[in-house]
Structure formats: C-alpha cells, structure tokens
C-alpha cells in the first residue's frame, strides 16, 4: 500500500497546484469553476508556500522538510524529506498543477505506486488554508495546509483511514532560516 507522508506541505496543503503568478497563468492563476474557492486566496497562499520549510518538533529528533519553488508560471514543484540524524530516510516529490479547471497537489514516492504520482484535488480554500483530497487513496485521503501569518509558518495535517482505522499526522513548518524556539 502507499503511504504518502507529507513532509510537508510533505507535505498538504498544501502542498499543491493552483495559483501562483499575479493571475498570469491559466494553469496556476487560481481559476476554478468551484465558486467556493477564491482564486486570489489560492494565489496568495501558494506565494507563501514557496521557500524552504522545516519541522524540528519530533521528540526523537526526526526533521521534516519541504522545499517549494515556482518552476514556471503554471507549476509549483517541491520535495519532501524526512531526516534522521544525518540520514535521509524518506523522499517524496511534490507538485501543484492544474488539470482543466481543477487544481491538484501531486505527491510521488519512487518506491510506491509504481513510481506514479497521486493527485489530490483542491476542494477548499479560504483565508488561511488549502484542503486537497483524494478519497480513493489508501492513506492519506486529505492534506490540509494552514498558513499562520503571525508565526510565518504552516500547520499541515495529513489525515484519513489507514490500515488500522483513522489516522493523522501533524506538522508545524517554519522557514528553515527561522528561529526554531
């Protein structure tokens, strides 16, 4: 079975696919046929996502990282890592892109799903959060990114039904240059 841990934004909000550049791109301009999703909100949140993020709060010293960049005006690309000591123990490749009138957060773990990515559709965007869902995926089915302007960081929740019932993982990403205290 596939396990996509968003090292994010692995990732979940937010990791993601809709709007980036001042409305310039038909792929990431925030456009959606869903009236509940405000394109300018998506654009603003995705602009915040670009950069290097780290969660160092695990009690065992594990570090979760996400690195996001704007590849072009229609694509955000990212990479999620889990570090244990000096070893990289998990890698996933992330993206936020558009397919038709829908935005998607994509996650690809080379050792899972025959190397194919799993797309999570943007189902909600409000003033501070992005929610991506894929109900048919084994785990997770939902990835949520919540931007904290006061902390200048992301709260990420990866949730769904796992092999043993309901499961969730929570991360608190801060800029890699931020003081972790």
PDB file of C-alpha atoms in Angstrom:
ATOM      1  CA  UNK A   1       0.000   0.000   0.000  1.00  0.00           C
ATOM      2  CA  UNK A   2       1.072   3.539  -0.489  1.00  0.00           C
ATOM      3  CA  UNK A   3       1.919   5.813   2.353  1.00  0.00           C
ATOM      4  CA  UNK A   4       2.276   9.406   1.477  1.00  0.00           C
ATOM      5  CA  UNK A   5       3.628  11.285   4.410  1.00  0.00           C
ATOM      6  CA  UNK A   6       3.721  14.881   3.615  1.00  0.00           C
ATOM      7  CA  UNK A   7       6.997  16.075   4.927  1.00  0.00           C
ATOM      8  CA  UNK A   8       5.471  18.883   4.048  1.00  0.00           C
ATOM      9  CA  UNK A   9       3.226  20.641   2.865  1.00  0.00           C
ATOM     10  CA  UNK A  10       5.101  16.902   2.740  1.00  0.00           C
ATOM     11  CA  UNK A  11       3.538  17.855   2.532  1.00  0.00           C
ATOM     12  CA  UNK A  12      -0.733  19.400   2.236  1.00  0.00           C
ATOM     13  CA  UNK A  13      -1.893  21.960   1.935  1.00  0.00           C
ATOM     14  CA  UNK A  14      -0.773  22.095   0.695  1.00  0.00           C
ATOM     15  CA  UNK A  15       1.047  21.300  -0.732  1.00  0.00           C
ATOM     16  CA  UNK A  16      -0.425  21.958  -4.185  1.00  0.00           C
ATOM     17  CA  UNK A  17      -1.394  23.075  -7.554  1.00  0.00           C
ATOM     18  CA  UNK A  18      -3.441  26.099  -8.172  1.00  0.00           C
ATOM     19  CA  UNK A  19      -2.447  29.782  -8.483  1.00  0.00           C
ATOM     20  CA  UNK A  20       0.841  31.456  -8.397  1.00  0.00           C
ATOM     21  CA  UNK A  21       1.813  34.387 -10.501  1.00  0.00           C
ATOM     22  CA  UNK A  22      -0.254  37.610 -10.421  1.00  0.00           C
ATOM     23  CA  UNK A  23      -3.021  35.900 -12.331  1.00  0.00           C
ATOM     24  CA  UNK A  24      -0.747  35.393 -15.320  1.00  0.00           C
ATOM     25  CA  UNK A  25      -1.066  31.670 -15.770  1.00  0.00           C
ATOM     26  CA  UNK A  26      -4.094  29.785 -16.948  1.00  0.00           C
ATOM     27  CA  UNK A  27      -2.718  26.824 -15.035  1.00  0.00           C
ATOM     28  CA  UNK A  28      -1.956  28.383 -11.670  1.00  0.00           C
ATOM     29  CA  UNK A  29      -3.898  31.613 -11.734  1.00  0.00           C
ATOM     30  CA  UNK A  30      -6.332  30.361  -9.131  1.00  0.00           C
ATOM     31  CA  UNK A  31      -9.112  29.940 -11.656  1.00  0.00           C
ATOM     32  CA  UNK A  32     -11.591  27.272 -10.741  1.00  0.00           C
ATOM     33  CA  UNK A  33     -15.186  26.513 -11.602  1.00  0.00           C
ATOM     34  CA  UNK A  34     -15.897  25.993  -7.905  1.00  0.00           C
ATOM     35  CA  UNK A  35     -17.469  29.224  -6.620  1.00  0.00           C
ATOM     36  CA  UNK A  36     -16.442  28.342  -3.041  1.00  0.00           C
ATOM     37  CA  UNK A  37     -12.754  28.652  -3.952  1.00  0.00           C
ATOM     38  CA  UNK A  38     -11.488  32.222  -4.265  1.00  0.00           C
ATOM     39  CA  UNK A  39      -8.683  32.448  -6.850  1.00  0.00           C
ATOM     40  CA  UNK A  40      -6.956  35.356  -5.124  1.00  0.00           C
ATOM     41  CA  UNK A  41      -6.865  33.381  -1.843  1.00  0.00           C
ATOM     42  CA  UNK A  42      -5.260  30.414  -3.576  1.00  0.00           C
ATOM     43  CA  UNK A  43      -2.731  32.650  -5.315  1.00  0.00           C
ATOM     44  CA  UNK A  44      -1.756  34.381  -2.070  1.00  0.00           C
ATOM     45  CA  UNK A  45      -1.403  31.135  -0.109  1.00  0.00           C
ATOM     46  CA  UNK A  46       0.708  29.497  -2.800  1.00  0.00           C
ATOM     47  CA  UNK A  47       3.018  32.501  -2.855  1.00  0.00           C
ATOM     48  CA  UNK A  48       3.592  31.913   0.879  1.00  0.00           C
ATOM     49  CA  UNK A  49       4.388  28.247   0.233  1.00  0.00           C
ATOM     50  CA  UNK A  50       7.421  28.999  -1.944  1.00  0.00           C
ATOM     51  CA  UNK A  51      10.578  28.514   0.096  1.00  0.00           C
ATOM     52  CA  UNK A  52      12.278  26.089   2.456  1.00  0.00           C
ATOM     53  CA  UNK A  53      10.294  24.739   5.410  1.00  0.00           C
ATOM     54  CA  UNK A  54      11.267  22.595   8.366  1.00  0.00           C
ATOM     55  CA  UNK A  55       9.556  20.884  11.318  1.00  0.00           C
ATOM     56  CA  UNK A  56      12.021  20.004  14.068  1.00  0.00           C
ATOM     57  CA  UNK A  57       9.442  19.256  16.766  1.00  0.00           C
ATOM     58  CA  UNK A  58       9.586  15.455  16.776  1.00  0.00           C
ATOM     59  CA  UNK A  59      10.609  14.064  20.164  1.00  0.00           C
ATOM     60  CA  UNK A  60      13.012  11.580  18.553  1.00  0.00           C
ATOM     61  CA  UNK A  61      14.935  14.293  16.695  1.00  0.00           C
ATOM     62  CA  UNK A  62      13.439  13.488  13.295  1.00  0.00           C
ATOM     63  CA  UNK A  63      13.362  16.516  10.976  1.00  0.00           C
ATOM     64  CA  UNK A  64      10.711  17.004   8.301  1.00  0.00           C
ATOM     65  CA  UNK A  65      11.487  19.344   5.426  1.00  0.00           C
ATOM     66  CA  UNK A  66       9.698  20.685   2.399  1.00  0.00           C
ATOM     67  CA  UNK A  67      11.263  22.771  -0.342  1.00  0.00           C
ATOM     68  CA  UNK A  68       8.933  24.567  -2.782  1.00  0.00           C
ATOM     69  CA  UNK A  69       9.741  26.631  -5.857  1.00  0.00           C
ATOM     70  CA  UNK A  70       7.941  28.112  -8.812  1.00  0.00           C
ATOM     71  CA  UNK A  71       9.085  26.107 -11.819  1.00  0.00           C
ATOM     72  CA  UNK A  72       7.218  28.357 -14.195  1.00  0.00           C
ATOM     73  CA  UNK A  73       4.031  30.380 -14.142  1.00  0.00           C
ATOM     74  CA  UNK A  74       1.904  27.249 -14.232  1.00  0.00           C
ATOM     75  CA  UNK A  75       3.674  24.879 -11.847  1.00  0.00           C
ATOM     76  CA  UNK A  76       4.985  24.714  -8.297  1.00  0.00           C
ATOM     77  CA  UNK A  77       7.414  21.900  -7.600  1.00  0.00           C
ATOM     78  CA  UNK A  78       8.513  20.640  -4.250  1.00  0.00           C
ATOM     79  CA  UNK A  79      10.388  17.974  -2.426  1.00  0.00           C
ATOM     80  CA  UNK A  80       9.644  16.498   0.969  1.00  0.00           C
ATOM     81  CA  UNK A  81      12.331  14.891   3.100  1.00  0.00           C
ATOM     82  CA  UNK A  82      12.460  13.118   6.428  1.00  0.00           C
ATOM     83  CA  UNK A  83      15.854  13.215   8.116  1.00  0.00           C
ATOM     84  CA  UNK A  84      17.012  11.057  10.990  1.00  0.00           C
ATOM     85  CA  UNK A  85      20.369  12.290  12.170  1.00  0.00           C
ATOM     86  CA  UNK A  86      22.403  12.795   9.017  1.00  0.00           C
ATOM     87  CA  UNK A  87      20.445  10.199   7.053  1.00  0.00           C
ATOM     88  CA  UNK A  88      17.633  10.934   4.631  1.00  0.00           C
ATOM     89  CA  UNK A  89      15.066   8.222   5.376  1.00  0.00           C
ATOM     90  CA  UNK A  90      12.202   9.384   3.161  1.00  0.00           C
ATOM     91  CA  UNK A  91      11.885  11.417  -0.052  1.00  0.00           C
ATOM     92  CA  UNK A  92       8.816  12.486  -1.960  1.00  0.00           C
ATOM     93  CA  UNK A  93       8.432  14.714  -4.997  1.00  0.00           C
ATOM     94  CA  UNK A  94       5.617  17.230  -4.834  1.00  0.00           C
ATOM     95  CA  UNK A  95       3.844  19.496  -7.249  1.00  0.00           C
ATOM     96  CA  UNK A  96       0.896  21.808  -7.556  1.00  0.00           C
ATOM     97  CA  UNK A  97      -0.552  21.979 -11.004  1.00  0.00           C
ATOM     98  CA  UNK A  98      -3.718  22.455 -12.940  1.00  0.00           C
ATOM     99  CA  UNK A  99      -5.674  19.956 -14.988  1.00  0.00           C
ATOM    100  CA  UNK A 100      -8.519  21.631 -16.843  1.00  0.00           C
ATOM    101  CA  UNK A 101     -10.466  23.759 -14.396  1.00  0.00           C
ATOM    102  CA  UNK A 102      -9.182  21.939 -11.297  1.00  0.00           C
ATOM    103  CA  UNK A 103      -6.064  22.398  -9.196  1.00  0.00           C
ATOM    104  CA  UNK A 104      -4.166  19.430  -7.769  1.00  0.00           C
ATOM    105  CA  UNK A 105      -1.476  18.671  -5.223  1.00  0.00           C
ATOM    106  CA  UNK A 106       0.642  15.778  -6.511  1.00  0.00           C
ATOM    107  CA  UNK A 107       2.893  13.530  -4.480  1.00  0.00           C
ATOM    108  CA  UNK A 108       5.227  10.905  -5.900  1.00  0.00           C
ATOM    109  CA  UNK A 109       7.226   8.470  -3.825  1.00  0.00           C
ATOM    110  CA  UNK A 110       9.552   6.491  -6.121  1.00  0.00           C
ATOM    111  CA  UNK A 111       9.115   3.215  -4.214  1.00  0.00           C
ATOM    112  CA  UNK A 112       5.298   3.346  -4.181  1.00  0.00           C
ATOM    113  CA  UNK A 113       2.519   3.175  -6.750  1.00  0.00           C
ATOM    114  CA  UNK A 114       4.999   2.041  -9.427  1.00  0.00           C
ATOM    115  CA  UNK A 115       6.574   5.483  -9.236  1.00  0.00           C
ATOM    116  CA  UNK A 116       3.368   7.213 -10.338  1.00  0.00           C
ATOM    117  CA  UNK A 117       2.163  10.343  -8.601  1.00  0.00           C
ATOM    118  CA  UNK A 118      -1.081  10.576  -6.665  1.00  0.00           C
ATOM    119  CA  UNK A 119      -3.175  13.680  -7.289  1.00  0.00           C
ATOM    120  CA  UNK A 120      -5.210  15.313  -4.524  1.00  0.00           C
ATOM    121  CA  UNK A 121      -7.857  17.734  -5.791  1.00  0.00           C
ATOM    122  CA  UNK A 122      -8.136  21.193  -4.236  1.00  0.00           C
ATOM    123  CA  UNK A 123     -11.553  21.048  -2.555  1.00  0.00           C
ATOM    124  CA  UNK A 124     -11.412  24.089  -0.296  1.00  0.00           C
ATOM    125  CA  UNK A 125      -9.508  27.347   0.035  1.00  0.00           C
ATOM    126  CA  UNK A 126     -10.283  30.091   2.489  1.00  0.00           C
ATOM    127  CA  UNK A 127      -8.382  32.958   4.089  1.00  0.00           C
ATOM    128  CA  UNK A 128      -5.610  30.806   5.541  1.00  0.00           C
ATOM    129  CA  UNK A 129      -5.987  27.205   4.392  1.00  0.00           C
ATOM    130  CA  UNK A 130      -5.908  24.871   1.433  1.00  0.00           C
ATOM    131  CA  UNK A 131      -7.504  21.420   1.506  1.00  0.00           C
ATOM    132  CA  UNK A 132      -6.629  18.714  -1.018  1.00  0.00           C
ATOM    133  CA  UNK A 133      -8.477  15.400  -1.165  1.00  0.00           C
ATOM    134  CA  UNK A 134      -8.319  12.020  -2.890  1.00  0.00           C
ATOM    135  CA  UNK A 135     -10.924   9.772  -1.227  1.00  0.00           C
ATOM    136  CA  UNK A 136      -9.833   6.664  -3.160  1.00  0.00           C
ATOM    137  CA  UNK A 137      -6.227   6.785  -1.935  1.00  0.00           C
ATOM    138  CA  UNK A 138      -5.189   4.339   0.813  1.00  0.00           C
ATOM    139  CA  UNK A 139      -3.543   6.977   3.040  1.00  0.00           C
ATOM    140  CA  UNK A 140      -3.867   9.854   3.297  1.00  0.00           C
ATOM    141  CA  UNK A 141      -7.161  10.932   1.791  1.00  0.00           C
ATOM    142  CA  UNK A 142      -6.874  14.576   2.902  1.00  0.00           C
ATOM    143  CA  UNK A 143      -3.963  17.021   3.104  1.00  0.00           C
ATOM    144  CA  UNK A 144      -4.555  20.400   4.726  1.00  0.00           C
ATOM    145  CA  UNK A 145      -2.159  23.333   4.825  1.00  0.00           C
ATOM    146  CA  UNK A 146      -2.951  26.219   7.167  1.00  0.00           C
ATOM    147  CA  UNK A 147      -0.884  29.409   6.932  1.00  0.00           C
ATOM    148  CA  UNK A 148      -0.139  31.259  10.168  1.00  0.00           C
ATOM    149  CA  UNK A 149       0.701  34.866   9.325  1.00  0.00           C
ATOM    150  CA  UNK A 150       1.649  35.621  12.926  1.00  0.00           C
ATOM    151  CA  UNK A 151       4.120  32.721  13.065  1.00  0.00           C
ATOM    152  CA  UNK A 152       5.087  32.953   9.391  1.00  0.00           C
ATOM    153  CA  UNK A 153       4.734  29.194   9.076  1.00  0.00           C
ATOM    154  CA  UNK A 154       2.480  26.339   8.022  1.00  0.00           C
ATOM    155  CA  UNK A 155       0.456  23.865  10.023  1.00  0.00           C
ATOM    156  CA  UNK A 156      -0.030  20.726   7.977  1.00  0.00           C
ATOM    157  CA  UNK A 157      -2.452  17.906   8.708  1.00  0.00           C
ATOM    158  CA  UNK A 158      -2.321  14.645   6.771  1.00  0.00           C
ATOM    159  CA  UNK A 159      -5.359  12.501   7.557  1.00  0.00           C
ATOM    160  CA  UNK A 160      -7.541   9.616   6.507  1.00  0.00           C
ATOM    161  CA  UNK A 161      -8.274   5.979   7.050  1.00  0.00           C
ATOM    162  CA  UNK A 162      -5.191   3.811   7.347  1.00  0.00           C
ATOM    163  CA  UNK A 163      -4.883   0.051   7.667  1.00  0.00           C
ATOM    164  CA  UNK A 164      -5.866   0.225  11.332  1.00  0.00           C
ATOM    165  CA  UNK A 165      -8.555   2.894  11.204  1.00  0.00           C
ATOM    166  CA  UNK A 166      -8.488   6.685  11.406  1.00  0.00           C
ATOM    167  CA  UNK A 167      -5.033   8.193  11.338  1.00  0.00           C
ATOM    168  CA  UNK A 168      -3.481  11.633  11.165  1.00  0.00           C
ATOM    169  CA  UNK A 169      -0.086  13.259  11.189  1.00  0.00           C
ATOM    170  CA  UNK A 170       0.511  16.893  12.107  1.00  0.00           C
ATOM    171  CA  UNK A 171       3.465  19.062  11.207  1.00  0.00           C
ATOM    172  CA  UNK A 172       4.395  22.647  12.004  1.00  0.00           C
ATOM    173  CA  UNK A 173       6.665  24.075   9.347  1.00  0.00           C
ATOM    174  CA  UNK A 174       8.759  27.153   9.868  1.00  0.00           C
ATOM    175  CA  UNK A 175      11.076  28.789   7.415  1.00  0.00           C
ATOM    176  CA  UNK A 176      14.436  26.993   7.504  1.00  0.00           C
ATOM    177  CA  UNK A 177      16.001  30.324   8.445  1.00  0.00           C
ATOM    178  CA  UNK A 178      13.573  30.902  11.336  1.00  0.00           C
ATOM    179  CA  UNK A 179      14.480  30.513  14.996  1.00  0.00           C
ATOM    180  CA  UNK A 180      13.026  27.074  15.955  1.00  0.00           C
ATOM    181  CA  UNK A 181      12.213  28.137  19.523  1.00  0.00           C
TER     182      UNK A 181
END
